[in-house]
XYZ file of C-alpha atoms in Angstrom:
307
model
C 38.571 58.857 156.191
C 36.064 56.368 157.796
C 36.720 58.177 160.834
C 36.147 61.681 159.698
C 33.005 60.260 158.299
C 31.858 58.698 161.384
C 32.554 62.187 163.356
C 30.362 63.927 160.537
C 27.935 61.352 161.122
C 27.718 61.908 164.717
C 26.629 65.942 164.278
C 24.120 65.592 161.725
C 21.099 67.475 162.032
C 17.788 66.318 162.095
C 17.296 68.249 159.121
C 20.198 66.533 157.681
C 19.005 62.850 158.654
C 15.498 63.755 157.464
C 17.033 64.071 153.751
C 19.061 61.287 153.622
C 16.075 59.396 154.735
C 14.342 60.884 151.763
C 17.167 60.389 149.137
C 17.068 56.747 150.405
C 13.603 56.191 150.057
C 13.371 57.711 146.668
C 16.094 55.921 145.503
C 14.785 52.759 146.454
C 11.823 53.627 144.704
C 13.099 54.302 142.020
C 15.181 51.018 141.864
C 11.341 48.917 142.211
C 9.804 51.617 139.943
C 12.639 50.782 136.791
C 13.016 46.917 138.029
C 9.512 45.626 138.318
C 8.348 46.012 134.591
C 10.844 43.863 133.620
C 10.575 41.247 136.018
C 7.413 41.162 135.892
C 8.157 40.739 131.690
C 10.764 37.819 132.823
C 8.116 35.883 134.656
C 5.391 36.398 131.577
C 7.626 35.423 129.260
C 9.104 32.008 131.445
C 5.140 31.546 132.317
C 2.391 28.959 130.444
C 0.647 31.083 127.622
C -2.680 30.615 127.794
C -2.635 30.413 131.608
C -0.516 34.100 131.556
C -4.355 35.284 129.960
C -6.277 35.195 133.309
C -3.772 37.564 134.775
C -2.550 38.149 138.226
C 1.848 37.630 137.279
C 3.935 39.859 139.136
C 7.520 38.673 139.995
C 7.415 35.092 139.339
C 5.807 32.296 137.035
C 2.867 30.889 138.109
C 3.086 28.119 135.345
C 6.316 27.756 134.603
C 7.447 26.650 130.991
C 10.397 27.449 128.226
C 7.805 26.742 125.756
C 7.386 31.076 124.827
C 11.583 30.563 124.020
C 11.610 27.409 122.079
C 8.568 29.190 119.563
C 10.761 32.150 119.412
C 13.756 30.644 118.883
C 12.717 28.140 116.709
C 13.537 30.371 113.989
C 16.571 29.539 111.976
C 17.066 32.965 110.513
C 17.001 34.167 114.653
C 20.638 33.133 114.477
C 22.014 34.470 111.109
C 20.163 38.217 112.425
C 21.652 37.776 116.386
C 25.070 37.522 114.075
C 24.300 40.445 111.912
C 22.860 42.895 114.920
C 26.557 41.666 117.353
C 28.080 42.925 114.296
C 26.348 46.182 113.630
C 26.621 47.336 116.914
C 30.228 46.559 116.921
C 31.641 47.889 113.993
C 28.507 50.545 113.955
C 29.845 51.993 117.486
C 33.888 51.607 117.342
C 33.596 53.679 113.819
C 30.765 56.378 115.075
C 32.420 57.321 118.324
C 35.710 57.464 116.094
C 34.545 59.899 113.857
C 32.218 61.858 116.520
C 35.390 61.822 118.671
C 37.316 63.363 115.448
C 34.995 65.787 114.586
C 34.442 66.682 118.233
C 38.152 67.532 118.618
C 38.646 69.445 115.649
C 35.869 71.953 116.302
C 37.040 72.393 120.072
C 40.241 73.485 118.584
C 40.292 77.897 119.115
C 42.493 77.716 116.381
C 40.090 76.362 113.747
C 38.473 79.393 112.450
C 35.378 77.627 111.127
C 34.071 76.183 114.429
C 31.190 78.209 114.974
C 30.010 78.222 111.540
C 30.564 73.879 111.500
C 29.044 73.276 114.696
C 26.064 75.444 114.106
C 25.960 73.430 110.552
C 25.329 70.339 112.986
C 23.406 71.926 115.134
C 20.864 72.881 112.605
C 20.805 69.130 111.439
C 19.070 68.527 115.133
C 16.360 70.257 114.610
C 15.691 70.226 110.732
C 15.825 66.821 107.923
C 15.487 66.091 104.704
C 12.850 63.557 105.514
C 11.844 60.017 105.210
C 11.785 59.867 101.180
C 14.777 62.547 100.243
C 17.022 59.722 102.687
C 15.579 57.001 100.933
C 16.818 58.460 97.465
C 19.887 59.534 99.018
C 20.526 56.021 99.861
C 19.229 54.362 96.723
C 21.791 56.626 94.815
C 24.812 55.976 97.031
C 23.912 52.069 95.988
C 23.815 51.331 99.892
C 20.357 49.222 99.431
C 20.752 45.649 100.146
C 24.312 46.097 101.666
C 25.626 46.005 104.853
C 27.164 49.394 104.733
C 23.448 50.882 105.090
C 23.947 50.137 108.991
C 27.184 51.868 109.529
C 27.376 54.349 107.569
C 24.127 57.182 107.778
C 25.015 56.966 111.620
C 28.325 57.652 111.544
C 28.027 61.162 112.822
C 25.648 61.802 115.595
C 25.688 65.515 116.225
C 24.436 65.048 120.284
C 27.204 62.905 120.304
C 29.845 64.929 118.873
C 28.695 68.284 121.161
C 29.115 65.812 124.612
C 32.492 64.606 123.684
C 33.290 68.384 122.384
C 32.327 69.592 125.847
C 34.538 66.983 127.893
C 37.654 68.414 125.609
C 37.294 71.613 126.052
C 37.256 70.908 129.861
C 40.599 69.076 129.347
C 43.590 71.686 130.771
C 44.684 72.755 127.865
C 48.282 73.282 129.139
C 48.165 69.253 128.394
C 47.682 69.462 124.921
C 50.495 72.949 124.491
C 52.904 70.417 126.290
C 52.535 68.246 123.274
C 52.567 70.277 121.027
C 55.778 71.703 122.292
C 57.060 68.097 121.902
C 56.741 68.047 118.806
C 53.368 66.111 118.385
C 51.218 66.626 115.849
C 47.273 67.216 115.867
C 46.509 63.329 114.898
C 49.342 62.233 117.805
C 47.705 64.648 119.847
C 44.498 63.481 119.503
C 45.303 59.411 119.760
C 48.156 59.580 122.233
C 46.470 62.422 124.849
C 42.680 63.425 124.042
C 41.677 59.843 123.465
C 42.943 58.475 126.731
C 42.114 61.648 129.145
C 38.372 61.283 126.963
C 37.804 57.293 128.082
C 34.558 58.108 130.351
C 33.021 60.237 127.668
C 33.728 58.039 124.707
C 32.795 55.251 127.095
C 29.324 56.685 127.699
C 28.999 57.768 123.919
C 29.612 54.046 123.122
C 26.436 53.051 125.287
C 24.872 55.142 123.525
C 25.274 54.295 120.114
C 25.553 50.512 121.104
C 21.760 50.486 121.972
C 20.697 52.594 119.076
C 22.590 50.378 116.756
C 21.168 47.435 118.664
C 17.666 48.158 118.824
C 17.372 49.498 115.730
C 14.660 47.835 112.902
C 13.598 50.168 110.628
C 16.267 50.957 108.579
C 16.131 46.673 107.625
C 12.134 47.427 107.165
C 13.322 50.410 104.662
C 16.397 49.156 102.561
C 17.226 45.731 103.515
C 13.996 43.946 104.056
C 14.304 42.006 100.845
C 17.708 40.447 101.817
C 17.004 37.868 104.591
C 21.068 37.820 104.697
C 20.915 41.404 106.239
C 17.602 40.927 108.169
C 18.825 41.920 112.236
C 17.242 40.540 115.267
C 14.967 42.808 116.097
C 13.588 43.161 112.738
C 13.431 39.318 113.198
C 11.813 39.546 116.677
C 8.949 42.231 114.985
C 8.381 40.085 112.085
C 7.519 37.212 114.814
C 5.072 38.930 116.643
C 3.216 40.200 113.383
C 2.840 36.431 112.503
C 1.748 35.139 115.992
C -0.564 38.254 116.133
C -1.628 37.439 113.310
C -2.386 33.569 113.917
C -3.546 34.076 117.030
C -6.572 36.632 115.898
C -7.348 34.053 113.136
C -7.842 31.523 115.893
C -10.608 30.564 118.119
C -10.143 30.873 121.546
C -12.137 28.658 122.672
C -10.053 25.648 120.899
C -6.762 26.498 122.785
C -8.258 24.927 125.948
C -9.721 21.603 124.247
C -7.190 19.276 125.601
C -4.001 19.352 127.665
C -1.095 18.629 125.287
C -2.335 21.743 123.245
C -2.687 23.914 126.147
C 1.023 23.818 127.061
C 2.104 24.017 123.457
C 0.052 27.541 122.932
C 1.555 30.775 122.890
C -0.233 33.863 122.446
C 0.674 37.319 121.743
C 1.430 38.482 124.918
C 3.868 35.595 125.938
C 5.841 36.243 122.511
C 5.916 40.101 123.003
C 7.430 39.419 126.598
C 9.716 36.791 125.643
C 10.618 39.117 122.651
C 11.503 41.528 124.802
C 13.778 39.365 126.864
C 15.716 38.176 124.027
C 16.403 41.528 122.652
C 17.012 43.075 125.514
C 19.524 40.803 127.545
C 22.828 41.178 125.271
C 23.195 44.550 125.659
C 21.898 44.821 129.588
C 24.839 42.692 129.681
C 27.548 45.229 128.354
C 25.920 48.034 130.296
C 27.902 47.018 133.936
C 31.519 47.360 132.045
C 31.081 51.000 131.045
C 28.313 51.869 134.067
C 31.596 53.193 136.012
C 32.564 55.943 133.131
C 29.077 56.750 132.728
C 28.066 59.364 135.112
C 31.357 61.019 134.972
C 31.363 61.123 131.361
C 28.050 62.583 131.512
C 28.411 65.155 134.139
C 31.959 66.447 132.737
C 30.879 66.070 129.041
C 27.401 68.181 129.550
C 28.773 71.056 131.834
C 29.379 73.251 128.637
C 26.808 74.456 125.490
């Protein structure tokens, strides 16, 4: 192979050369483009406050201090909403790509006579809602305020979701799934024993998807469960923190934060918190994003090739 390669290699045209020159380059800028913003965010964040107000931080610190991470962190409840948003995110993404993997099968099925009408049902949700207050009375009514079950359970379906994993199966040979059949297996051993496993880089990719959501999402705690500090996630936590340094911050005077030394590396100001904010939300799941990076494009190339 690497010699075949090499060969190829050797009777490229300039043509050819000139574009892979070009796919390198915009590649690589691409890479700086989607990199720099947030190192540039890392060095704010691990940079002195008041000193990060003059300007002029690119990639690294020019003051560097942990003092933007010990006011953030200071929080107790930061802890108790980490443990509620790891938790979320778990049990919110197993369960969603379980059902949207369900649902996805059964209406890929030729056999099931009310596909078309169901997935134009879904389709239709898309484009068209009930709105914010008919899904806050919805929710009241089901008794889902002030529980837990308010994360897990309005997002169980998510109808882009459901059409990319539909997609991937019916791109499955489907002389894999008569085989089984023939075997004796039912639809529910079908589904667990062969769609499931042939289905890991879509369901992979589905699970980044509704990992972040799950994770980064705040304003379903500002609507139901902002009242129960037991339920309160981190990034609701996070927001909450820059509304109060925002807020303390305007009410101060600026000229005060430089009166003496000790109080200039204690400072933090709006922008510091908002970057270091940013980091602290944002690491945990840039962490789980290398284990499923190798199903992604496959998942999303097989999984989008049909309507």
């Amino acid at each position: 192979m690497a010699k075949t390669e090499q060969k190829y290699a050797r009777f490229k045209s300039p043509g050819d050369r000139a574009f892979d020159a070009f796919n390198i380059f915009m590649m690589l800028l691409l890479v700086i483009v989607t990199l720099y913003p947030f190192i540039n965010t890392l060095a704010v964040s691990l940079n002195q406050a008041n000193d990060s107000l003059k300007g002029g931080i690119y990639l690294w610190p020019r003051e560097f201090t942990l003092e933007n991470y010990k006011y953030v962190l200071k929080e107790s409840s930061i802890y108790q909403a980490t443990f509620i948003s790891a938790m979320r995110t778990i049990i919110g993404t197993v369960t969603s790509v379980l059902c949207c993997s369900m649902v996805a099968y059964t209406i890929s099925r030729p056999e099931y006579v009310l596909r078309k009408f169901v997935s134009l049902a879904f389709i239709l949700t898309m484009y068209f809602s009930g709105g914010l207050i008919p899904n806050f009375l919805l929710i009241r009514e089901l008794g889902m305020i002030g529980s837990f079950s308010v994360y897990i359970i309005p997002g169980l379906i998510g109808v882009f979701n459901v059409i990319v994993i539909r997609s991937f199966i019916e791109g499955l040979p489907e002389g894999i799934l008569e085989s089984a059949r023939i075997d004796g297996a039912g639809e529910f051993t079908t589904f667990l024993r062969i769609v499931v496993p042939l289905c890991i880089p879509v369901l992979a990719t589905v699970s980044l998807f509704t990992a972040v959501a799950q994770w980064n999402s705040w304003f379903d705690v500002f609507l139901y469960n902002s009242s129960y500090p037991d339920l309160s996630t981190l990034q609701y936590e996070l927001m909450k923190i820059l509304q109060n340094s925002g807020a303390s911050m305007n009410s101060q005077d600026y000229s005060s934060m430089f009166s003496g030394s000790e109080n200039l590396a204690k400072q933090v100001t709006p922008t510091s918190v908002r970057a270091t904010m940013t980091i602290v939300a944002s690491v945990p799941i840039i962490m789980v994003y290398p284990f499923l990076q190798k199903y992604f494009v496959q998942g999303m190339t097989i999984g989008g090739v049909k309507g």
